[in-house]
């Protein structure tokens, strides 16, 4: 068995060229084998929207989409998603426009401190792509692994409901404001 | 944040390659990573090499035969929950899988990883700094068990949800390893030892599960947990039952979250052919309590988990018996 000491020396790690699509763009980066997807996104690509909430798999704050499905970036090695498409919260807004989910979280007060919000939005995005008109129970089920310490969840569920019921509305409102 | 231990990741393309890459004491297989990665991050499990088996085609797929269902070890829990054949012919498995962790975990978590997950304990599943202040414990880095300080053994609890369901269904495991392939009953994979709860030899890889489809049986699973949305079982009971008229013609009860291994309750033979009356339930209660040994390895009192386990067994038997009328 490996001793407790000697862990974490990045220089001793095998590095390889990782070919991966992040938010629609293919890229190649030198990545250490022990690099978690979360650290790769936050520390190498500076995509700090994806949050580190717990020390392993318990809070959902690090949820991103891998090939369109939610995945915990803190439980995933970057090299394990080689060749996949990773989407983070930064991919939601387009040309400075909030996505329908972001707009709904903003309007329905689905975010308070905002720490859980990127994970909530990405988990909800994963749900809506599979099931564009989920019931309240389906929304609660899909967000079951995402913890929020502020909102009490009601406003979050309402936000997702608003986003799928009123995708067009959000767009129209944006246009009215513009 | 503590950096992750130094390690390399290998991606074999076949089972044979995966087994050939395995080095005892240095390698671990990596599937969905939802159990292993948090443990590596907390430094409670170590590895120099991870062998990523999530891409192996030989571990995929659910195949229904006349008499049994073959479920690949690499099948994700989400696929298991959603598979039409599983839902129709082995609904117990779909239910148990649906109660594992949260929906995001289940998208990548696998059947193999679920069965082979590490045992758990309040004093073990903690960050390195938490365990430092407690001077660690016998299972990792220390010498004393914090749950039973005079004990020579570790009582960390096996907490997988699929194992009791598979035990109740009489499933078997197909394993490949450096010494060849073999088939074993699920119960033979586990030992009553929180530090060495798996009876697999180094390099053994779970390939698939074979679940017999027995006519006339019904089955169900329930678990006690603090949070309904996402939590390990504090007590989990699976029951498979066959009813003939007003008698119980067959009965298997399996438990999880109560011992260091998932186990079948023994001593139920005397109950076969009986009606589930008060005497039946008193005997069932006794048999379940004899099988289990919950310890203070969780924040929920062991005595309460004991009572719940016996209560769940009774509730499931009553429900299945009534539904089979
Ligand atoms: C917040 C949280 C809640 C959870 N709740 C539950 C719960 O309620 N119930 C529950 O059962 N689990 C729970 N889990 C644990 C875990 O998510 C599941 O057990 C999951 O099914 C593990 O599968 P995996 O593919 O991710 O395994 P991995 O983490 O990849 O592997 C787990 C272990 O199995 C070994 N392994 C994997 N595949 C094979 C194989 N084919 N042959 C031999 N060995 C293999 C690995 O080497 C490793 O030691 C929870 C985890 C978290 C983080
Ligand atoms: S039962 Fe004892 S030895 Fe085992 S993990 Fe818990 S405290 Fe450590
Ligand atoms: S940071 Fe990934 S689940 Fe909490
Ligand atoms: S808004 Fe603060 S944790 Fe959810």
Coordinates of C-alpha atoms and ligand atoms in Angstrom, one line a residue:
Chain A
X1 CA 0.0 0.0 0.0
X2 CA 1.0 3.6 -0.6
X3 CA 2.0 5.6 2.4
X4 CA 0.0 8.5 3.5
X5 CA 2.8 10.9 2.8
X6 CA 3.9 11.6 -0.8
X7 CA 0.4 12.3 -2.0
X8 CA -0.4 15.2 -4.2
X9 CA 2.9 15.9 -5.9
X10 CA 1.6 17.0 -9.2
X11 CA 5.0 16.8 -10.9
X12 CA 5.2 13.0 -10.3
X13 CA 2.0 12.5 -12.2
X14 CA 1.7 11.2 -15.6
X15 CA 0.4 14.0 -17.8
X16 CA -1.3 13.5 -21.1
X17 CA -2.8 15.6 -23.8
X18 CA -6.5 15.7 -23.2
X19 CA -8.8 16.3 -26.2
X20 CA -12.1 17.5 -25.0
X21 CA -14.9 19.8 -26.0
X22 CA -15.8 22.5 -23.4
X23 CA -18.8 24.7 -24.0
X24 CA -18.9 24.0 -27.7
X25 CA -15.2 24.4 -28.4
X26 CA -12.7 21.6 -28.9
X27 CA -9.5 22.0 -27.1
X28 CA -6.3 20.2 -26.2
X29 CA -4.6 20.6 -22.8
X30 CA -1.9 18.8 -20.9
X31 CA -3.6 17.3 -17.9
X32 CA -2.3 15.2 -15.0
X33 CA -4.0 11.9 -14.6
X34 CA -5.0 12.7 -11.0
X35 CA -6.7 16.0 -12.1
X36 CA -10.4 16.0 -11.3
X37 CA -12.7 17.5 -13.9
X38 CA -13.7 20.2 -11.3
X39 CA -10.0 21.3 -10.9
X40 CA -9.4 21.2 -14.6
X41 CA -12.4 23.5 -15.2
X42 CA -11.8 25.9 -12.4
X43 CA -8.0 26.0 -12.1
X44 CA -6.8 25.3 -15.7
X45 CA -9.6 26.9 -17.7
X46 CA -10.6 29.5 -15.1
X47 CA -14.3 28.5 -15.5
X48 CA -15.0 29.2 -11.9
X49 CA -18.8 29.2 -12.3
X50 CA -18.7 25.5 -11.4
X51 CA -18.5 25.4 -7.6
X52 CA -16.7 23.1 -5.2
X53 CA -19.1 22.7 -2.3
X54 CA -18.3 19.5 -0.4
X55 CA -15.3 17.2 -0.4
X56 CA -16.9 14.6 -2.4
X57 CA -20.1 13.8 -4.2
X58 CA -22.6 15.1 -1.6
X59 CA -23.8 18.5 -2.6
X60 CA -24.2 18.8 -6.4
X61 CA -22.6 22.3 -6.5
X62 CA -20.1 21.0 -9.1
X63 CA -22.8 19.6 -11.5
X64 CA -21.9 20.0 -15.2
X65 CA -23.2 18.3 -18.3
X66 CA -21.1 15.6 -19.9
X67 CA -22.6 14.7 -23.3
X68 CA -25.8 16.3 -22.2
X69 CA -26.2 14.5 -18.9
X70 CA -25.6 15.8 -15.4
X71 CA -22.3 14.7 -13.8
X72 CA -20.5 15.6 -10.6
X73 CA -17.2 17.2 -11.7
X74 CA -15.7 16.5 -8.2
X75 CA -16.1 12.7 -8.6
X76 CA -14.9 12.6 -12.2
X77 CA -11.3 12.5 -13.5
X78 CA -10.7 14.9 -16.4
X79 CA -9.1 12.2 -18.5
X80 CA -12.1 10.0 -17.9
X81 CA -14.2 12.3 -20.1
X82 CA -11.7 12.5 -22.9
X83 CA -13.5 13.1 -26.2
X84 CA -16.7 14.2 -24.5
X85 CA -18.6 17.5 -24.5
X86 CA -18.5 19.2 -21.2
X87 CA -20.9 22.1 -20.6
X88 CA -20.7 24.4 -17.6
X89 CA -22.8 27.2 -16.3
X90 CA -20.7 29.6 -18.5
X91 CA -22.4 28.1 -21.6
X92 CA -25.9 29.1 -20.5
X93 CA -25.9 32.7 -21.4
X94 CA -25.5 33.6 -25.1
X95 CA -24.2 37.0 -26.3
X96 CA -24.8 38.5 -22.9
X97 CA -28.4 37.1 -22.7
X98 CA -29.4 34.9 -19.8
X99 CA -30.7 31.5 -20.7
X100 CA -34.4 30.8 -19.9
X101 CA -33.3 28.9 -16.8
X102 CA -31.0 31.7 -15.6
X103 CA -33.7 34.3 -16.3
X104 CA -36.3 32.3 -14.4
X105 CA -33.9 31.8 -11.4
X106 CA -33.3 35.5 -11.4
X107 CA -37.0 36.5 -11.6
X108 CA -38.4 33.8 -9.3
X109 CA -35.7 34.4 -6.7
X110 CA -34.4 30.9 -7.2
X111 CA -30.9 32.1 -6.1
X112 CA -30.1 33.7 -2.8
X113 CA -26.4 33.4 -1.9
X114 CA -26.0 31.8 -5.3
X115 CA -23.5 29.1 -4.4
X116 CA -25.7 26.1 -5.3
X117 CA -27.2 27.9 -8.4
X118 CA -24.7 26.8 -11.1
X119 CA -25.2 23.2 -10.1
X120 CA -29.0 23.6 -9.8
X121 CA -29.2 25.3 -13.3
X122 CA -27.1 22.6 -14.9
X123 CA -29.0 19.7 -13.2
X124 CA -32.2 21.4 -14.4
X125 CA -30.8 21.9 -17.9
X126 CA -30.1 18.2 -18.0
X127 CA -33.6 17.4 -16.9
X128 CA -35.3 19.7 -19.4
X129 CA -33.3 18.3 -22.3
X130 CA -34.6 14.9 -21.6
X131 CA -38.1 16.0 -20.4
X132 CA -39.1 19.5 -21.6
X133 CA -42.3 19.5 -19.5
X134 CA -41.6 17.9 -16.2
X135 CA -44.0 17.6 -13.3
X136 CA -43.2 19.2 -10.0
X137 CA -42.3 15.7 -8.7
X138 CA -40.0 15.1 -11.6
X139 CA -38.2 18.4 -11.0
X140 CA -37.8 17.6 -7.3
X141 CA -36.5 14.2 -8.1
X142 CA -34.0 15.5 -10.7
X143 CA -32.6 18.1 -8.2
X144 CA -32.6 15.6 -5.4
X145 CA -28.8 15.5 -5.2
X146 CA -28.4 19.3 -5.2
X147 CA -28.3 20.8 -1.8
X148 CA -29.3 24.4 -1.1
X149 CA -28.8 26.0 2.3
X150 CA -30.7 29.2 1.6
X151 CA -33.9 29.0 -0.4
X152 CA -35.8 26.1 1.1
X153 CA -36.1 24.7 -2.5
X154 CA -39.6 26.1 -3.2
X155 CA -38.3 29.0 -5.2
X156 CA -35.9 26.8 -7.1
X157 CA -38.6 24.4 -8.1
X158 CA -40.8 27.4 -9.1
X159 CA -37.9 28.8 -11.2
X160 CA -37.5 25.5 -13.1
X161 CA -41.3 25.4 -13.6
X162 CA -41.2 29.0 -14.9
X163 CA -38.3 28.2 -17.3
X164 CA -40.1 25.3 -19.0
X165 CA -43.5 26.8 -18.9
X166 CA -42.4 30.1 -20.2
X167 CA -39.3 29.8 -22.3
X168 CA -40.8 32.1 -24.8
X169 CA -42.0 34.5 -22.1
X170 CA -38.5 35.0 -20.8
X171 CA -37.3 35.8 -24.3
X172 CA -40.1 38.2 -24.9
X173 CA -39.4 39.9 -21.6
X174 CA -35.8 40.3 -22.5
X175 CA -36.8 41.8 -25.8
X176 CA -39.2 44.2 -24.1
X177 CA -36.4 45.4 -21.8
X178 CA -33.8 45.7 -24.6
Chain B
X1 CA -8.2 21.5 -0.4
X2 CA -5.9 18.6 -0.2
X3 CA -4.5 17.6 -3.6
X4 CA -5.3 14.1 -4.8
X5 CA -2.7 11.4 -4.4
X6 CA -0.4 10.8 -7.2
X7 CA -1.8 8.2 -9.6
X8 CA -2.1 7.2 -13.2
X9 CA -5.2 6.1 -15.0
X10 CA -5.2 3.3 -17.6
X11 CA -8.0 2.6 -20.0
X12 CA -8.0 -1.0 -21.2
X13 CA -10.2 -2.0 -24.1
X14 CA -10.9 -5.5 -23.0
X15 CA -11.5 -7.4 -19.8
X16 CA -8.3 -9.5 -20.5
X17 CA -6.3 -6.3 -20.7
X18 CA -7.9 -4.8 -17.6
X19 CA -7.0 -7.9 -15.6
X20 CA -3.4 -8.0 -17.0
X21 CA -2.9 -4.4 -16.0
X22 CA -3.9 -5.1 -12.4
X23 CA -1.1 -5.1 -9.8
X24 CA -2.0 -6.3 -6.3
X25 CA -1.8 -3.6 -3.7
X26 CA -1.2 -0.9 -6.3
X27 CA -4.2 -0.9 -8.7
X28 CA -7.9 -0.4 -8.3
X29 CA -10.7 -0.7 -10.8
X30 CA -12.6 2.6 -11.5
X31 CA -16.2 2.5 -12.7
X32 CA -18.5 5.5 -12.1
X33 CA -16.1 6.7 -9.4
X34 CA -18.9 7.9 -7.1
X35 CA -17.7 5.7 -4.2
X36 CA -14.0 5.5 -5.0
X37 CA -13.2 9.1 -5.9
X38 CA -14.5 10.7 -2.7
X39 CA -12.6 8.0 -0.8
X40 CA -9.3 8.7 -2.7
X41 CA -9.8 12.4 -2.0
X42 CA -10.2 11.7 1.7
X43 CA -7.1 9.5 1.6
X44 CA -9.0 6.6 3.1
X45 CA -8.5 4.4 0.0
X46 CA -5.2 4.5 -1.9
X47 CA -4.1 3.6 -5.3
X48 CA -1.1 4.1 -7.6
X49 CA -3.0 3.1 -10.7
X50 CA -6.7 3.3 -11.6
X51 CA -7.9 0.9 -14.2
X52 CA -10.9 2.6 -15.8
X53 CA -13.4 -0.2 -16.7
X54 CA -16.3 2.1 -17.5
X55 CA -15.6 1.8 -21.3
X56 CA -15.5 -2.0 -21.4
X57 CA -18.2 -3.4 -23.8
X58 CA -18.0 -6.8 -22.1
X59 CA -19.4 -5.2 -18.9
X60 CA -22.4 -3.6 -20.6
X61 CA -25.9 -4.8 -21.4
X62 CA -29.0 -6.4 -19.9
X63 CA -30.0 -9.7 -21.5
X64 CA -33.2 -11.5 -20.6
X65 CA -33.4 -15.2 -21.1
X66 CA -36.2 -17.6 -20.3
X67 CA -35.1 -18.3 -16.8
X68 CA -32.7 -15.6 -15.9
X69 CA -31.6 -12.0 -16.4
X70 CA -28.0 -11.2 -17.1
X71 CA -26.9 -7.7 -16.0
X72 CA -23.5 -6.4 -16.9
X73 CA -21.4 -5.1 -14.0
X74 CA -20.9 -1.8 -16.0
X75 CA -24.6 -1.2 -16.4
X76 CA -25.5 2.1 -14.8
X77 CA -28.0 2.3 -12.0
X78 CA -30.0 4.8 -14.1
X79 CA -30.3 2.2 -17.0
X80 CA -31.2 -0.5 -14.4
X81 CA -34.0 1.7 -13.1
X82 CA -35.3 2.5 -16.5
X83 CA -34.9 -0.8 -18.3
X84 CA -38.3 -2.1 -19.3
X85 CA -37.4 -5.8 -18.9
X86 CA -36.0 -5.2 -15.4
X87 CA -39.0 -3.2 -14.4
X88 CA -41.3 -6.0 -15.6
X89 CA -39.4 -9.1 -14.6
X90 CA -37.3 -8.0 -11.6
X91 CA -39.0 -4.8 -10.3
X92 CA -37.2 -5.3 -7.0
X93 CA -33.9 -4.5 -8.7
X94 CA -35.2 -1.4 -10.3
X95 CA -36.6 -0.2 -7.0
X96 CA -33.4 -0.8 -5.0
X97 CA -31.3 0.9 -7.7
X98 CA -33.7 3.9 -7.7
X99 CA -33.0 4.3 -4.0
X100 CA -29.2 4.6 -4.4
X101 CA -27.6 8.0 -3.9
X102 CA -29.1 10.9 -6.0
X103 CA -30.1 11.0 -9.7
X104 CA -26.8 12.5 -10.9
X105 CA -24.8 9.7 -9.2
X106 CA -27.0 7.1 -10.8
X107 CA -26.3 8.4 -14.3
X108 CA -22.7 7.1 -14.0
X109 CA -22.7 4.8 -10.9
X110 CA -22.6 1.1 -11.9
X111 CA -23.9 -2.2 -10.7
X112 CA -20.4 -3.5 -10.1
X113 CA -19.3 -0.4 -8.2
X114 CA -22.4 -0.5 -6.1
X115 CA -21.8 -4.1 -5.1
X116 CA -18.1 -3.6 -4.5
X117 CA -18.3 -0.3 -2.6
X118 CA -16.2 0.1 0.5
X119 CA -17.8 -0.3 4.0
X120 CA -18.7 2.9 5.9
X121 CA -18.3 4.3 9.3
X122 CA -18.8 7.7 11.0
X123 CA -15.1 7.7 12.1
X124 CA -13.8 6.7 8.7
X125 CA -15.7 8.5 6.0
X126 CA -14.3 11.9 7.0
X127 CA -11.7 14.3 5.7
X128 CA -8.0 13.8 6.6
X129 CA -8.0 16.7 9.1
X130 CA -11.1 15.3 10.8
X131 CA -9.5 11.9 11.2
X132 CA -6.2 13.5 12.4
X133 CA -7.9 15.1 15.3
X134 CA -9.3 11.7 16.3
X135 CA -5.9 10.1 15.7
X136 CA -7.4 8.0 12.9
X137 CA -8.8 4.5 13.5
X138 CA -7.9 0.9 12.8
X139 CA -9.4 0.8 9.3
X140 CA -7.1 3.5 8.1
X141 CA -3.8 4.8 9.6
X142 CA -4.6 4.2 13.2
X143 CA -4.6 1.2 15.7
X144 CA -7.8 1.6 17.7
X145 CA -11.4 1.2 16.7
X146 CA -13.4 4.2 17.7
X147 CA -16.7 2.3 17.6
X148 CA -15.5 -0.6 19.8
X149 CA -12.1 0.4 21.3
X150 CA -11.4 -3.0 22.7
X151 CA -12.2 -4.8 19.5
X152 CA -9.7 -6.6 17.4
X153 CA -11.9 -6.1 14.3
X154 CA -13.5 -3.3 12.4
X155 CA -17.3 -2.9 12.3
X156 CA -17.6 -0.5 9.4
X157 CA -20.9 -1.1 7.8
X158 CA -21.7 -2.4 4.3
X159 CA -24.2 0.0 2.9
X160 CA -25.0 -1.0 -0.6
X161 CA -28.6 -1.1 -1.7
X162 CA -28.4 -3.6 -4.6
X163 CA -26.8 -6.5 -2.6
X164 CA -29.8 -7.3 -0.4
X165 CA -32.1 -7.2 -3.5
X166 CA -29.7 -9.6 -5.4
X167 CA -29.4 -11.9 -2.3
X168 CA -33.2 -12.1 -2.0
X169 CA -33.5 -13.0 -5.6
X170 CA -30.9 -15.7 -5.4
X171 CA -28.5 -14.0 -7.9
X172 CA -25.0 -15.2 -8.8
X173 CA -22.0 -13.2 -9.9
X174 CA -19.7 -14.0 -12.9
X175 CA -16.1 -13.0 -12.0
X176 CA -13.0 -13.0 -14.1
X177 CA -9.5 -12.8 -12.6
X178 CA -5.9 -13.7 -13.1
X179 CA -6.7 -17.3 -12.3
X180 CA -9.7 -17.6 -14.7
X181 CA -13.4 -17.2 -14.6
X182 CA -15.9 -18.4 -12.1
X183 CA -19.5 -18.1 -10.9
X184 CA -20.4 -17.6 -7.3
X185 CA -23.5 -16.9 -5.2
X186 CA -23.6 -13.2 -4.2
X187 CA -23.3 -14.2 -0.5
X188 CA -19.9 -15.8 -1.2
X189 CA -18.5 -12.4 -2.3
X190 CA -18.6 -11.0 1.2
X191 CA -17.0 -11.6 4.7
X192 CA -18.0 -10.3 8.1
X193 CA -15.0 -7.9 8.5
X194 CA -15.2 -4.1 8.1
X195 CA -11.7 -3.9 6.8
X196 CA -11.7 -6.9 4.4
X197 CA -15.4 -7.3 3.5
X198 CA -14.8 -8.5 0.0
X199 CA -13.7 -12.1 -0.7
X200 CA -12.4 -11.2 -4.2
X201 CA -8.8 -12.1 -5.0
X202 CA -6.5 -9.3 -6.3
X203 CA -7.4 -8.5 -9.9
X204 CA -10.8 -10.1 -9.7
X205 CA -13.2 -8.2 -11.9
X206 CA -17.0 -8.6 -11.6
X207 CA -18.3 -9.1 -15.1
X208 CA -22.0 -9.6 -14.7
X209 CA -24.8 -10.7 -12.4
X210 CA -27.1 -13.6 -13.2
X211 CA -30.6 -13.2 -11.7
X212 CA -32.9 -16.2 -11.8
X213 CA -36.5 -15.4 -12.7
X214 CA -38.6 -17.7 -10.5
X215 CA -42.3 -17.9 -11.3
X216 CA -44.7 -17.2 -8.4
X217 CA -42.3 -15.1 -6.3
X218 CA -42.8 -11.4 -5.4
X219 CA -40.2 -9.2 -3.8
X220 CA -39.7 -5.7 -2.4
X221 CA -37.0 -3.6 -0.7
X222 CA -37.2 -0.8 1.9
X223 CA -34.5 1.3 3.5
X224 CA -34.3 3.6 6.5
X225 CA -32.4 6.9 5.8
X226 CA -32.4 10.3 7.3
X227 CA -32.9 12.3 4.1
X228 CA -35.5 10.8 1.6
X229 CA -33.8 12.3 -1.4
X230 CA -30.3 11.0 -0.9
X231 CA -28.7 8.8 1.8
X232 CA -27.1 5.5 2.5
X233 CA -29.3 2.9 4.2
X234 CA -29.1 2.9 8.0
X235 CA -31.1 -0.3 7.8
X236 CA -32.2 -1.9 4.5
X237 CA -34.3 -5.1 4.1
X238 CA -35.2 -7.0 0.9
X239 CA -37.8 -9.7 1.1
X240 CA -38.7 -12.3 -1.6
X241 CA -41.8 -14.3 -0.9
X242 CA -43.9 -17.0 -2.5
X243 CA -47.5 -17.5 -1.3
X244 CA -49.5 -20.7 -1.7
X245 CA -53.1 -20.4 -0.6
X246 CA -52.9 -18.8 2.9
X247 CA -49.4 -20.3 3.6
X248 CA -45.9 -18.9 2.9
X249 CA -44.4 -21.3 0.4
X250 CA -41.0 -19.6 0.1
X251 CA -39.3 -16.8 2.0
X252 CA -35.9 -15.0 1.7
X253 CA -35.0 -12.0 3.8
X254 CA -31.7 -10.1 3.2
X255 CA -30.3 -7.1 4.9
X256 CA -27.9 -4.2 4.4
X257 CA -26.6 -1.3 6.5
X258 CA -26.6 -3.5 9.6
X259 CA -23.4 -5.6 9.4
X260 CA -20.1 -5.4 7.7
X261 CA -21.5 -7.6 4.9
X262 CA -24.9 -7.9 3.2
X263 CA -26.5 -11.1 4.4
X264 CA -29.4 -13.5 4.1
X265 CA -31.3 -14.0 7.3
X266 CA -30.8 -17.7 8.2
X267 CA -33.2 -20.0 10.2
X268 CA -36.3 -19.2 8.1
X269 CA -36.9 -22.8 7.0
X270 CA -39.2 -23.4 10.0
X271 CA -41.5 -20.7 8.7
X272 CA -42.1 -22.3 5.3
X273 CA -45.6 -23.8 5.1
X274 CA -46.9 -21.5 7.9
X275 CA -49.5 -18.8 7.9
X276 CA -48.0 -15.3 8.7
X277 CA -49.7 -15.1 12.1
X278 CA -48.3 -13.6 15.3
X279 CA -46.2 -16.6 16.1
X280 CA -44.7 -16.5 12.6
X281 CA -43.9 -12.8 13.0
X282 CA -42.4 -13.4 16.4
X283 CA -40.1 -16.0 14.9
X284 CA -39.2 -13.8 12.0
X285 CA -38.4 -10.9 14.3
X286 CA -36.1 -13.2 16.3
X287 CA -34.4 -14.5 13.2
X288 CA -33.8 -11.0 11.8
X289 CA -32.4 -9.7 15.1
X290 CA -30.1 -12.7 15.4
X291 CA -28.6 -12.0 11.9
X292 CA -27.8 -8.3 12.4
X293 CA -25.3 -6.5 14.6
X294 CA -25.7 -2.7 14.0
X295 CA -22.9 -0.8 15.9
X296 CA -22.4 2.8 16.8
X297 CA -20.8 3.5 13.4
X298 CA -23.5 5.9 12.3
X299 CA -25.1 9.0 14.1
X300 CA -28.4 7.0 14.4
X301 CA -28.6 4.8 17.4
X302 CA -27.8 1.1 16.8
X303 CA -30.8 0.0 18.9
X304 CA -33.2 2.0 16.8
X305 CA -31.7 0.5 13.5
X306 CA -32.3 -2.9 15.0
X307 CA -35.9 -2.3 15.7
X308 CA -36.4 -0.7 12.3
X309 CA -34.8 -3.7 10.6
X310 CA -37.2 -6.1 12.3
X311 CA -40.1 -3.8 11.6
X312 CA -39.3 -3.5 7.9
X313 CA -39.1 -7.2 7.5
X314 CA -42.6 -7.6 9.0
X315 CA -44.0 -4.8 7.0
X316 CA -42.6 -6.2 3.7
X317 CA -43.8 -9.7 4.4
X318 CA -47.3 -8.5 5.3
X319 CA -47.5 -6.3 2.2
X320 CA -46.2 -9.0 -0.2
X321 CA -48.4 -11.6 1.3
X322 CA -51.5 -9.5 1.0
X323 CA -50.6 -8.4 -2.6
X324 CA -50.1 -12.1 -3.6
X325 CA -53.6 -13.1 -2.5
Ligands
LIG1 C1 -23.7 11.4 -1.6 C2 -23.6 9.9 -1.9 C3 -24.7 9.1 -1.5 C4 -24.6 7.7 -1.8 N1 -25.7 7.0 -1.4 C5 -25.7 5.6 -1.7 C6 -26.8 4.8 -1.3 O1 -27.8 5.3 -0.8 N2 -26.7 3.5 -1.6 C7 -25.6 2.9 -2.1 O2 -25.6 1.7 -2.3 N3 -24.6 3.7 -2.5 C8 -24.6 5.0 -2.3 N4 -23.5 5.8 -2.6 C9 -22.2 5.1 -3.1 C10 -22.1 5.0 -4.6 O3 -22.5 6.1 -5.3 C11 -22.8 3.8 -5.2 O4 -22.5 2.7 -4.4 C12 -22.4 3.5 -6.6 O5 -23.2 2.5 -7.2 C13 -21.0 3.1 -6.8 O6 -20.8 2.7 -8.2 P1 -19.6 3.3 -9.0 O7 -19.7 2.8 -10.4 O8 -19.6 4.8 -9.0 O9 -18.3 2.7 -8.3 P2 -16.8 3.2 -8.2 O10 -16.7 4.3 -7.2 O11 -16.2 3.4 -9.5 O12 -16.2 1.9 -7.5 C14 -16.5 1.4 -6.2 C15 -15.6 0.2 -5.8 O13 -16.0 -0.9 -6.6 C16 -14.9 -1.4 -7.3 N5 -15.4 -1.9 -8.6 C17 -16.1 -1.1 -9.5 N6 -16.5 -1.9 -10.6 C18 -16.0 -3.2 -10.3 C19 -16.0 -4.4 -11.0 N7 -16.7 -4.5 -12.2 N8 -15.4 -5.5 -10.5 C20 -14.8 -5.4 -9.3 N9 -14.7 -4.2 -8.6 C21 -15.3 -3.1 -9.1 C22 -13.9 -0.2 -7.4 O14 -12.6 -0.7 -7.5 C23 -14.2 0.5 -6.1 O15 -13.4 -0.1 -5.1 C24 -23.5 7.2 -2.4 C25 -22.4 8.0 -2.8 C26 -22.5 9.3 -2.5 C27 -21.3 10.2 -2.9
LIG2 S1 -15.6 0.4 13.0 FE1 -13.8 1.1 14.1 S2 -12.0 0.5 12.9 FE2 -13.9 0.3 11.6 S3 -14.0 2.3 10.5 FE3 -15.2 2.5 12.4 S4 -13.9 3.3 14.0 FE4 -12.6 2.6 12.3
LIG3 S1 -18.5 19.6 -4.9 FE1 -19.2 17.9 -6.1 S2 -20.9 17.1 -5.1 FE2 -20.2 18.7 -3.7
LIG4 S1 -28.9 29.9 -2.8 FE1 -27.4 29.7 -1.2 S2 -27.0 27.5 -1.2 FE2 -28.7 27.7 -2.6

